[in-house]
PDB file of C-alpha atoms in Angstrom:
ATOM      1  CA  MET X  60     -49.919-205.507-110.103  1.00 95.00           C
ATOM      2  CA  ILE X  61     -49.447-208.017-106.859  1.00 97.00           C
ATOM      3  CA  LEU X  62     -52.280-208.174-104.679  1.00 97.00           C
ATOM      4  CA  VAL X  63     -51.688-208.983-101.105  1.00 97.00           C
ATOM      5  CA  THR X  64     -54.644-210.393 -99.233  1.00 96.00           C
ATOM      6  CA  GLY X  65     -54.964-210.712 -95.313  1.00 91.00           C
ATOM      7  CA  GLY X  66     -53.362-206.831 -95.088  1.00 90.00           C
ATOM      8  CA  ARG X  67     -53.459-207.011 -91.267  1.00 88.00           C
ATOM      9  CA  GLY X  68     -51.137-209.991 -91.053  1.00 91.00           C
ATOM     10  CA  ALA X  69     -48.005-210.413 -89.657  1.00 92.00           C
ATOM     11  CA  VAL X  70     -46.536-211.895 -93.024  1.00 96.00           C
ATOM     12  CA  ALA X  71     -48.450-209.611 -95.372  1.00 94.00           C
ATOM     13  CA  THR X  72     -47.412-206.367 -93.541  1.00 93.00           C
ATOM     14  CA  GLN X  73     -43.484-207.713 -93.995  1.00 95.00           C
ATOM     15  CA  LEU X  74     -44.081-208.439 -97.477  1.00 96.00           C
ATOM     16  CA  LEU X  75     -45.913-205.415 -98.098  1.00 94.00           C
ATOM     17  CA  THR X  76     -43.182-203.698 -97.036  1.00 93.00           C
ATOM     18  CA  LEU X  77     -40.726-205.455 -99.350  1.00 95.00           C
ATOM     19  CA  LEU X  78     -42.590-205.292-102.530  1.00 95.00           C
ATOM     20  CA  GLN X  79     -42.609-201.399-102.282  1.00 93.00           C
ATOM     21  CA  ARG X  80     -39.370-201.096-101.678  1.00 93.00           C
ATOM     22  CA  ALA X  81     -38.181-203.137-104.288  1.00 94.00           C
ATOM     23  CA  GLY X  82     -40.487-200.775-106.643  1.00 93.00           C
ATOM     24  CA  HIS X  83     -43.529-203.327-107.453  1.00 94.00           C
ATOM     25  CA  PRO X  84     -46.624-202.385-107.981  1.00 93.00           C
ATOM     26  CA  VAL X  85     -49.008-203.482-105.296  1.00 95.00           C
ATOM     27  CA  ARG X  86     -52.104-203.678-103.844  1.00 95.00           C
ATOM     28  CA  VAL X  87     -53.046-204.594-100.740  1.00 95.00           C
ATOM     29  CA  ALA X  88     -56.650-206.051 -99.309  1.00 94.00           C
ATOM     30  CA  SER X  89     -58.626-206.657 -96.422  1.00 90.00           C
ATOM     31  CA  SER X  90     -61.944-207.360 -95.410  1.00 89.00           C
ATOM     32  CA  ASN X  91     -61.927-204.152 -93.296  1.00 87.00           C
ATOM     33  CA  PRO X  92     -59.411-201.536 -95.450  1.00 84.00           C
ATOM     34  CA  GLY X  93     -60.155-198.658 -93.885  1.00 82.00           C
ATOM     35  CA  GLU X  94     -58.434-200.217 -90.939  1.00 80.00           C
ATOM     36  CA  LEU X  95     -54.951-200.928 -92.722  1.00 81.00           C
ATOM     37  CA  HIS X  96     -52.073-198.684 -92.141  1.00 79.00           C
ATOM     38  CA  VAL X  97     -51.008-198.422 -96.180  1.00 80.00           C
ATOM     39  CA  PRO X  98     -47.628-196.822 -97.174  1.00 76.00           C
ATOM     40  CA  GLU X  99     -47.711-194.284 -99.856  1.00 76.00           C
ATOM     41  CA  GLY X 100     -47.908-195.307-103.203  1.00 77.00           C
ATOM     42  CA  ALA X 101     -50.082-198.788-102.405  1.00 82.00           C
ATOM     43  CA  ALA X 102     -53.410-199.012-102.652  1.00 87.00           C
ATOM     44  CA  ALA X 103     -56.185-200.527-100.531  1.00 92.00           C
ATOM     45  CA  VAL X 104     -58.920-202.777-101.668  1.00 93.00           C
ATOM     46  CA  THR X 105     -62.049-204.640 -99.870  1.00 94.00           C
ATOM     47  CA  CYS X 106     -61.461-208.372-100.327  1.00 94.00           C
ATOM     48  CA  ASN X 107     -63.471-210.153 -98.051  1.00 94.00           C
ATOM     49  CA  LEU X 108     -62.514-214.177 -98.757  1.00 95.00           C
ATOM     50  CA  ARG X 109     -65.744-215.017 -97.174  1.00 95.00           C
ATOM     51  CA  ASN X 110     -67.478-212.861 -99.456  1.00 95.00           C
ATOM     52  CA  PRO X 111     -67.096-213.466-103.213  1.00 96.00           C
ATOM     53  CA  VAL X 112     -68.791-210.395-104.208  1.00 97.00           C
ATOM     54  CA  THR X 113     -65.823-208.839-103.447  1.00 96.00           C
ATOM     55  CA  PHE X 114     -63.637-210.730-105.617  1.00 97.00           C
ATOM     56  CA  PRO X 115     -63.820-209.253-109.066  1.00 97.00           C
ATOM     57  CA  ALA X 116     -63.068-205.161-108.162  1.00 96.00           C
ATOM     58  CA  ALA X 117     -59.835-206.565-106.187  1.00 96.00           C
ATOM     59  CA  LEU X 118     -58.712-208.561-108.607  1.00 97.00           C
ATOM     60  CA  CYS X 119     -59.182-206.608-111.704  1.00 97.00           C
ATOM     61  CA  GLY X 120     -55.568-206.233-113.718  1.00 96.00           C
ATOM     62  CA  VAL X 121     -53.740-208.196-111.086  1.00 97.00           C
ATOM     63  CA  SER X 122     -51.409-210.361-112.290  1.00 97.00           C
ATOM     64  CA  GLU X 123     -49.667-212.071-109.073  1.00 98.00           C
ATOM     65  CA  VAL X 124     -51.972-212.772-105.890  1.00 98.00           C
ATOM     66  CA  PHE X 125     -50.579-213.670-102.035  1.00 98.00           C
ATOM     67  CA  LEU X 126     -53.193-215.508-100.888  1.00 98.00           C
ATOM     68  CA  TYR X 127     -54.062-216.616 -97.417  1.00 96.00           C
ATOM     69  CA  ALA X 128     -56.225-219.970 -97.057  1.00 94.00           C
ATOM     70  CA  GLU X 129     -59.451-219.472 -96.490  1.00 92.00           C
ATOM     71  CA  ALA X 130     -61.333-222.559 -97.872  1.00 93.00           C
ATOM     72  CA  SER X 131     -64.987-221.432 -97.518  1.00 92.00           C
ATOM     73  CA  HIS X 132     -64.944-219.839-101.340  1.00 96.00           C
ATOM     74  CA  ILE X 133     -62.061-220.826-103.060  1.00 97.00           C
ATOM     75  CA  ALA X 134     -63.578-221.935-106.208  1.00 97.00           C
ATOM     76  CA  GLU X 135     -65.296-218.564-106.456  1.00 98.00           C
ATOM     77  CA  PHE X 136     -61.846-216.749-105.890  1.00 97.00           C
ATOM     78  CA  ILE X 137     -60.018-218.908-108.669  1.00 98.00           C
ATOM     79  CA  ASP X 138     -62.898-218.394-110.869  1.00 97.00           C
ATOM     80  CA  ALA X 139     -62.708-214.537-110.032  1.00 98.00           C
ATOM     81  CA  ALA X 140     -58.834-214.965-110.688  1.00 98.00           C
ATOM     82  CA  ALA X 141     -58.840-216.948-113.954  1.00 97.00           C
ATOM     83  CA  THR X 142     -61.423-214.274-115.408  1.00 97.00           C
ATOM     84  CA  ALA X 143     -59.155-211.186-114.134  1.00 97.00           C
ATOM     85  CA  GLY X 144     -56.275-212.937-115.900  1.00 97.00           C
ATOM     86  CA  VAL X 145     -54.183-213.577-112.884  1.00 97.00           C
ATOM     87  CA  GLU X 146     -50.956-215.425-113.927  1.00 96.00           C
ATOM     88  CA  HIS X 147     -49.622-216.634-110.592  1.00 97.00           C
ATOM     89  CA  VAL X 148     -50.814-217.252-106.660  1.00 98.00           C
ATOM     90  CA  VAL X 149     -48.202-217.591-103.775  1.00 98.00           C
ATOM     91  CA  LEU X 150     -50.438-219.301-101.273  1.00 98.00           C
ATOM     92  CA  LEU X 151     -49.634-219.120 -97.649  1.00 98.00           C
ATOM     93  CA  SER X 152     -50.612-222.752 -96.654  1.00 97.00           C
ATOM     94  CA  SER X 153     -49.110-224.670 -93.796  1.00 97.00           C
ATOM     95  CA  ALA X 154     -46.545-227.486 -93.114  1.00 96.00           C
ATOM     96  CA  GLY X 155     -49.507-229.128 -91.610  1.00 95.00           C
ATOM     97  CA  VAL X 156     -50.554-230.682 -94.899  1.00 96.00           C
ATOM     98  CA  LEU X 157     -47.706-232.336 -94.979  1.00 96.00           C
ATOM     99  CA  GLU X 158     -48.909-234.571 -91.633  1.00 92.00           C
ATOM    100  CA  PRO X 159     -50.478-238.234 -92.532  1.00 89.00           C
ATOM    101  CA  ASN X 160     -53.654-237.190 -90.794  1.00 88.00           C
ATOM    102  CA  ALA X 161     -53.942-233.717 -92.523  1.00 91.00           C
ATOM    103  CA  ALA X 162     -57.589-234.152 -94.083  1.00 92.00           C
ATOM    104  CA  ASP X 163     -58.935-235.364 -90.590  1.00 91.00           C
ATOM    105  CA  ASP X 164     -57.237-232.440 -88.725  1.00 90.00           C
ATOM    106  CA  PRO X 165     -59.435-229.131 -88.992  1.00 89.00           C
ATOM    107  CA  LEU X 166     -56.627-227.113 -88.884  1.00 88.00           C
ATOM    108  CA  ALA X 167     -54.648-228.573 -91.499  1.00 93.00           C
ATOM    109  CA  LYS X 168     -57.887-229.521 -93.881  1.00 95.00           C
ATOM    110  CA  SER X 169     -58.695-226.172 -94.115  1.00 93.00           C
ATOM    111  CA  HIS X 170     -55.402-225.333 -95.889  1.00 96.00           C
ATOM    112  CA  LEU X 171     -55.269-228.618 -97.686  1.00 97.00           C
ATOM    113  CA  ASP X 172     -58.668-227.642 -99.386  1.00 97.00           C
ATOM    114  CA  VAL X 173     -57.445-224.574-100.910  1.00 97.00           C
ATOM    115  CA  GLU X 174     -54.189-226.639-101.932  1.00 98.00           C
ATOM    116  CA  THR X 175     -56.460-229.082-103.309  1.00 97.00           C
ATOM    117  CA  ALA X 176     -58.674-226.793-105.553  1.00 97.00           C
ATOM    118  CA  LEU X 177     -55.456-224.459-106.615  1.00 98.00           C
ATOM    119  CA  LEU X 178     -53.604-227.649-107.905  1.00 97.00           C
ATOM    120  CA  SER X 179     -56.666-228.527-110.215  1.00 96.00           C
ATOM    121  CA  SER X 180     -57.161-224.595-111.446  1.00 96.00           C
ATOM    122  CA  PRO X 181     -55.363-223.098-114.340  1.00 95.00           C
ATOM    123  CA  LEU X 182     -53.527-221.041-112.459  1.00 97.00           C
ATOM    124  CA  THR X 183     -49.766-221.386-111.498  1.00 97.00           C
ATOM    125  CA  THR X 184     -49.668-221.879-108.091  1.00 97.00           C
ATOM    126  CA  THR X 185     -46.481-221.617-105.565  1.00 98.00           C
ATOM    127  CA  PHE X 186     -47.053-223.174-101.614  1.00 98.00           C
ATOM    128  CA  LEU X 187     -45.352-221.956 -98.826  1.00 98.00           C
ATOM    129  CA  ARG X 188     -45.817-224.333 -96.151  1.00 98.00           C
ATOM    130  CA  PRO X 189     -44.142-222.942 -92.826  1.00 98.00           C
ATOM    131  CA  GLY X 190     -44.294-224.514 -89.550  1.00 96.00           C
ATOM    132  CA  SER X 191     -44.847-223.060 -85.996  1.00 96.00           C
ATOM    133  CA  PHE X 192     -44.458-219.521 -86.352  1.00 97.00           C
ATOM    134  CA  ALA X 193     -42.360-218.146 -83.369  1.00 97.00           C
ATOM    135  CA  ALA X 194     -45.199-215.287 -83.333  1.00 96.00           C
ATOM    136  CA  ASN X 195     -47.444-217.713 -81.715  1.00 96.00           C
ATOM    137  CA  ALA X 196     -45.211-217.310 -78.439  1.00 97.00           C
ATOM    138  CA  GLY X 197     -46.927-213.958 -78.299  1.00 95.00           C
ATOM    139  CA  ALA X 198     -50.114-215.643 -76.623  1.00 94.00           C
ATOM    140  CA  TRP X 199     -48.157-215.927 -73.966  1.00 96.00           C
ATOM    141  CA  ALA X 200     -47.040-212.224 -73.572  1.00 96.00           C
ATOM    142  CA  TRP X 201     -50.050-211.246 -71.393  1.00 94.00           C
ATOM    143  CA  PRO X 202     -49.966-213.825 -68.706  1.00 95.00           C
ATOM    144  CA  ILE X 203     -45.657-212.975 -68.603  1.00 96.00           C
ATOM    145  CA  LYS X 204     -46.345-209.255 -68.587  1.00 94.00           C
ATOM    146  CA  ALA X 205     -48.978-210.008 -65.465  1.00 93.00           C
ATOM    147  CA  GLY X 206     -46.223-212.023 -63.663  1.00 92.00           C
ATOM    148  CA  ARG X 207     -48.300-215.132 -64.218  1.00 94.00           C
ATOM    149  CA  PRO X 208     -47.493-218.532 -64.876  1.00 96.00           C
ATOM    150  CA  VAL X 209     -47.524-219.764 -68.377  1.00 97.00           C
ATOM    151  CA  SER X 210     -50.062-222.767 -69.142  1.00 97.00           C
ATOM    152  CA  LEU X 211     -48.456-225.145 -71.112  1.00 97.00           C
ATOM    153  CA  PRO X 212     -50.327-229.019 -70.924  1.00 97.00           C
ATOM    154  CA  TYR X 213     -47.058-230.156 -73.213  1.00 98.00           C
ATOM    155  CA  PRO X 214     -43.952-228.030 -72.168  1.00 97.00           C
ATOM    156  CA  GLY X 215     -41.812-231.122 -74.032  1.00 98.00           C
ATOM    157  CA  SER X 216     -43.335-230.723 -77.022  1.00 98.00           C
ATOM    158  CA  TYR X 217     -41.453-229.391 -79.844  1.00 98.00           C
ATOM    159  CA  THR X 218     -42.223-226.859 -82.653  1.00 97.00           C
ATOM    160  CA  ASP X 219     -39.997-225.594 -85.572  1.00 98.00           C
ATOM    161  CA  PRO X 220     -40.312-221.975 -85.020  1.00 98.00           C
ATOM    162  CA  ILE X 221     -39.611-219.836 -88.146  1.00 98.00           C
ATOM    163  CA  ASP X 222     -39.712-215.830 -87.833  1.00 98.00           C
ATOM    164  CA  GLU X 223     -42.595-214.169 -89.970  1.00 97.00           C
ATOM    165  CA  ARG X 224     -39.965-212.014 -91.931  1.00 98.00           C
ATOM    166  CA  ASP X 225     -38.764-215.177 -93.279  1.00 98.00           C
ATOM    167  CA  ILE X 226     -41.974-216.452 -94.513  1.00 98.00           C
ATOM    168  CA  ALA X 227     -42.221-212.922 -96.213  1.00 98.00           C
ATOM    169  CA  GLU X 228     -39.176-212.815 -97.566  1.00 98.00           C
ATOM    170  CA  ALA X 229     -39.561-216.293 -98.732  1.00 98.00           C
ATOM    171  CA  ALA X 230     -43.102-214.812-100.687  1.00 98.00           C
ATOM    172  CA  PHE X 231     -41.067-212.225-101.977  1.00 98.00           C
ATOM    173  CA  THR X 232     -38.991-214.215-103.872  1.00 98.00           C
ATOM    174  CA  VAL X 233     -41.246-216.498-105.150  1.00 97.00           C
ATOM    175  CA  LEU X 234     -43.215-213.402-106.236  1.00 97.00           C
ATOM    176  CA  THR X 235     -40.527-211.675-108.394  1.00 96.00           C
ATOM    177  CA  ASP X 236     -38.633-214.738-109.304  1.00 95.00           C
ATOM    178  CA  PRO X 237     -40.270-216.754-112.069  1.00 93.00           C
ATOM    179  CA  ARG X 238     -38.077-219.632-111.208  1.00 93.00           C
ATOM    180  CA  HIS X 239     -39.443-220.587-107.707  1.00 94.00           C
ATOM    181  CA  GLN X 240     -43.010-220.460-109.241  1.00 95.00           C
ATOM    182  CA  GLY X 241     -44.929-224.005-109.304  1.00 96.00           C
ATOM    183  CA  ARG X 242     -42.930-224.815-105.963  1.00 96.00           C
ATOM    184  CA  HIS X 243     -43.812-226.572-102.801  1.00 98.00           C
ATOM    185  CA  LEU X 244     -41.784-224.874-100.190  1.00 98.00           C
ATOM    186  CA  HIS X 245     -41.757-226.244 -96.714  1.00 98.00           C
ATOM    187  CA  LEU X 246     -40.385-223.484 -94.044  1.00 98.00           C
ATOM    188  CA  THR X 247     -39.151-224.119 -90.984  1.00 98.00           C
ATOM    189  CA  GLY X 248     -36.891-222.515 -88.298  1.00 98.00           C
ATOM    190  CA  PRO X 249     -33.577-223.256 -88.177  1.00 98.00           C
ATOM    191  CA  GLN X 250     -33.975-224.999 -84.795  1.00 98.00           C
ATOM    192  CA  THR X 251     -36.035-227.199 -83.308  1.00 98.00           C
ATOM    193  CA  LEU X 252     -37.267-225.759 -79.287  1.00 98.00           C
ATOM    194  CA  THR X 253     -39.798-227.444 -76.640  1.00 98.00           C
ATOM    195  CA  PHE X 254     -42.306-224.905 -75.613  1.00 98.00           C
ATOM    196  CA  SER X 255     -39.665-224.862 -72.242  1.00 97.00           C
ATOM    197  CA  GLU X 256     -36.784-223.758 -74.317  1.00 98.00           C
ATOM    198  CA  GLN X 257     -38.501-221.259 -75.406  1.00 98.00           C
ATOM    199  CA  ILE X 258     -39.661-219.881 -72.775  1.00 98.00           C
ATOM    200  CA  ASP X 259     -35.831-219.926 -71.130  1.00 97.00           C
ATOM    201  CA  GLN X 260     -34.856-217.922 -74.090  1.00 97.00           C
ATOM    202  CA  LEU X 261     -37.751-215.256 -74.223  1.00 97.00           C
ATOM    203  CA  SER X 262     -36.663-215.369 -69.991  1.00 97.00           C
ATOM    204  CA  GLU X 263     -33.200-214.374 -70.837  1.00 97.00           C
ATOM    205  CA  THR X 264     -34.213-211.440 -73.257  1.00 97.00           C
ATOM    206  CA  ILE X 265     -36.330-209.586 -70.861  1.00 96.00           C
ATOM    207  CA  GLY X 266     -34.058-210.714 -67.905  1.00 96.00           C
ATOM    208  CA  ARG X 267     -36.848-212.220 -65.818  1.00 94.00           C
ATOM    209  CA  SER X 268     -37.963-215.527 -64.720  1.00 95.00           C
ATOM    210  CA  ILE X 269     -40.869-217.225 -66.360  1.00 96.00           C
ATOM    211  CA  ILE X 270     -43.039-219.865 -64.105  1.00 95.00           C
ATOM    212  CA  VAL X 271     -44.355-222.490 -66.509  1.00 96.00           C
ATOM    213  CA  ASN X 272     -47.784-224.130 -65.102  1.00 96.00           C
ATOM    214  CA  HIS X 273     -47.966-227.688 -66.599  1.00 96.00           C
ATOM    215  CA  VAL X 274     -51.376-227.942 -66.993  1.00 97.00           C
ATOM    216  CA  THR X 275     -53.604-230.908 -68.280  1.00 97.00           C
ATOM    217  CA  ARG X 276     -55.316-230.878 -71.831  1.00 95.00           C
ATOM    218  CA  GLU X 277     -58.597-230.336 -69.963  1.00 96.00           C
ATOM    219  CA  ALA X 278     -57.520-227.190 -68.043  1.00 96.00           C
ATOM    220  CA  TRP X 279     -55.476-225.546 -71.232  1.00 96.00           C
ATOM    221  CA  LYS X 280     -58.884-226.155 -72.979  1.00 95.00           C
ATOM    222  CA  GLN X 281     -60.988-224.477 -70.597  1.00 94.00           C
ATOM    223  CA  GLU X 282     -58.354-221.795 -70.407  1.00 93.00           C
ATOM    224  CA  MET X 283     -58.359-220.954 -73.828  1.00 93.00           C
ATOM    225  CA  ALA X 284     -62.041-221.595 -74.588  1.00 93.00           C
ATOM    226  CA  HIS X 285     -62.958-217.643 -75.431  1.00 91.00           C
ATOM    227  CA  TYR X 286     -60.162-218.013 -78.071  1.00 90.00           C
ATOM    228  CA  ILE X 287     -59.967-221.185 -79.792  1.00 91.00           C
ATOM    229  CA  PRO X 288     -62.894-223.392 -80.620  1.00 91.00           C
ATOM    230  CA  GLY X 289     -62.581-226.809 -79.391  1.00 89.00           C
ATOM    231  CA  PRO X 290     -62.273-228.691 -82.293  1.00 90.00           C
ATOM    232  CA  TYR X 291     -59.202-226.524 -83.351  1.00 91.00           C
ATOM    233  CA  ALA X 292     -58.383-226.552 -79.544  1.00 94.00           C
ATOM    234  CA  ASP X 293     -58.035-230.538 -79.711  1.00 94.00           C
ATOM    235  CA  ALA X 294     -55.937-230.277 -83.073  1.00 92.00           C
ATOM    236  CA  LEU X 295     -53.498-228.203 -81.655  1.00 94.00           C
ATOM    237  CA  LEU X 296     -53.275-230.462 -78.289  1.00 96.00           C
ATOM    238  CA  ASP X 297     -53.115-233.672 -80.248  1.00 94.00           C
ATOM    239  CA  CYS X 298     -50.101-232.107 -82.693  1.00 94.00           C
ATOM    240  CA  TRP X 299     -48.324-231.138 -79.633  1.00 96.00           C
ATOM    241  CA  HIS X 300     -48.741-234.576 -77.689  1.00 96.00           C
ATOM    242  CA  ALA X 301     -47.477-235.892 -81.269  1.00 94.00           C
ATOM    243  CA  TYR X 302     -44.081-234.307 -80.769  1.00 96.00           C
ATOM    244  CA  ASP X 303     -44.063-234.487 -77.180  1.00 97.00           C
ATOM    245  CA  GLY X 304     -40.209-235.267 -76.914  1.00 97.00           C
ATOM    246  CA  ARG X 305     -39.750-235.732 -80.674  1.00 97.00           C
ATOM    247  CA  PRO X 306     -37.698-233.191 -82.345  1.00 97.00           C
ATOM    248  CA  VAL X 307     -39.228-231.957 -85.417  1.00 96.00           C
ATOM    249  CA  PRO X 308     -37.733-232.450 -88.699  1.00 96.00           C
ATOM    250  CA  LEU X 309     -36.365-229.183 -90.236  1.00 98.00           C
ATOM    251  CA  THR X 310     -35.177-227.875 -93.529  1.00 98.00           C
ATOM    252  CA  ASP X 311     -33.099-225.151 -95.011  1.00 97.00           C
ATOM    253  CA  THR X 312     -35.647-223.894 -97.548  1.00 98.00           C
ATOM    254  CA  VAL X 313     -35.850-220.399 -96.497  1.00 98.00           C
ATOM    255  CA  GLU X 314     -31.904-220.225 -96.742  1.00 98.00           C
ATOM    256  CA  GLN X 315     -32.217-221.921-100.384  1.00 97.00           C
ATOM    257  CA  VAL X 316     -34.812-219.385-101.258  1.00 97.00           C
ATOM    258  CA  THR X 317     -33.814-216.125 -99.621  1.00 97.00           C
ATOM    259  CA  GLY X 318     -30.221-216.331 -99.621  1.00 97.00           C
ATOM    260  CA  HIS X 319     -30.012-216.303 -96.077  1.00 97.00           C
ATOM    261  CA  PRO X 320     -30.578-218.691 -92.862  1.00 97.00           C
ATOM    262  CA  ALA X 321     -33.572-218.568 -91.275  1.00 98.00           C
ATOM    263  CA  ARG X 322     -33.797-216.203 -88.033  1.00 98.00           C
ATOM    264  CA  THR X 323     -33.452-217.979 -84.915  1.00 98.00           C
ATOM    265  CA  PHE X 324     -36.292-217.876 -82.149  1.00 98.00           C
ATOM    266  CA  ALA X 325     -33.621-215.573 -80.084  1.00 98.00           C
ATOM    267  CA  THR X 326     -33.624-213.057 -82.765  1.00 98.00           C
ATOM    268  CA  TRP X 327     -37.263-212.882 -82.857  1.00 98.00           C
ATOM    269  CA  ALA X 328     -37.250-212.834 -78.741  1.00 97.00           C
ATOM    270  CA  ARG X 329     -35.002-210.050 -78.867  1.00 97.00           C
ATOM    271  CA  ASP X 330     -36.719-207.858 -81.965  1.00 97.00           C
ATOM    272  CA  HIS X 331     -40.302-208.750 -79.758  1.00 96.00           C
ATOM    273  CA  ALA X 332     -38.649-208.208 -75.861  1.00 96.00           C
ATOM    274  CA  SER X 333     -41.089-205.443 -75.778  1.00 96.00           C
ATOM    275  CA  ASP X 334     -43.858-207.293 -76.140  1.00 95.00           C
ATOM    276  CA  PHE X 335     -43.272-209.301 -73.227  1.00 96.00           C
ATOM    277  CA  VAL X 336     -42.667-206.304 -70.723  1.00 92.00           C
ATOM    278  CA  GLU X 337     -44.593-203.661 -69.106  1.00 78.00           C
TER     279      GLU X 337
END
């Protein structure tokens, strides 16, 4: 039995489909399982990674776990998993842990703390460390649909956008092929693109020009204040500043693990074009 946590997430949703198609018994977990659209044959259970009381029932009979990185009760989760007989955990971590200042970055530290706890545990653990999700471009959907400018504090900042389907396929492989267990996998998209280049590709896909408003850090923080807490906004801004005009190093790990090249951002944009038009 494979437990997939974070059942409403884009990666978990894709992973669930892959596991079911391949005939693997799977249990999908969420803090609100009643809101899940669970395919026939999969069980939905309550597992709130911020509430240890929910761990034992969710983990009962489970041999492998796809785990989202939530550091607040990772020690209790590890104890419950070990007690339940879990043999392998695949952690959706972040490439941010590879940065030299990871321990001082609140975004990276949450992933780093979970990695550290799992490394010192008796559980065999595989780390998936994706860079920037292509789906982060979804934050631009509302202004683009409304015909408003997209606010960018660092339009020349590079990222390595990776399609959530490639992350899910990598997770599927490491969950179902023991040869990959215990690896630390840095996953990137096939190209390093600036935000401006991503906007241009979206514009070409939807057949409409997209205006970019080059704003200050403070203006962007104020615009995002209802969505991103200040310390996390600062961490994002610092990361973007660090890669302003500096391409992000790429890996071919997706191809090594899944057997096919990583999908391009242009492919992701075509597949999600309806999100950016009325």
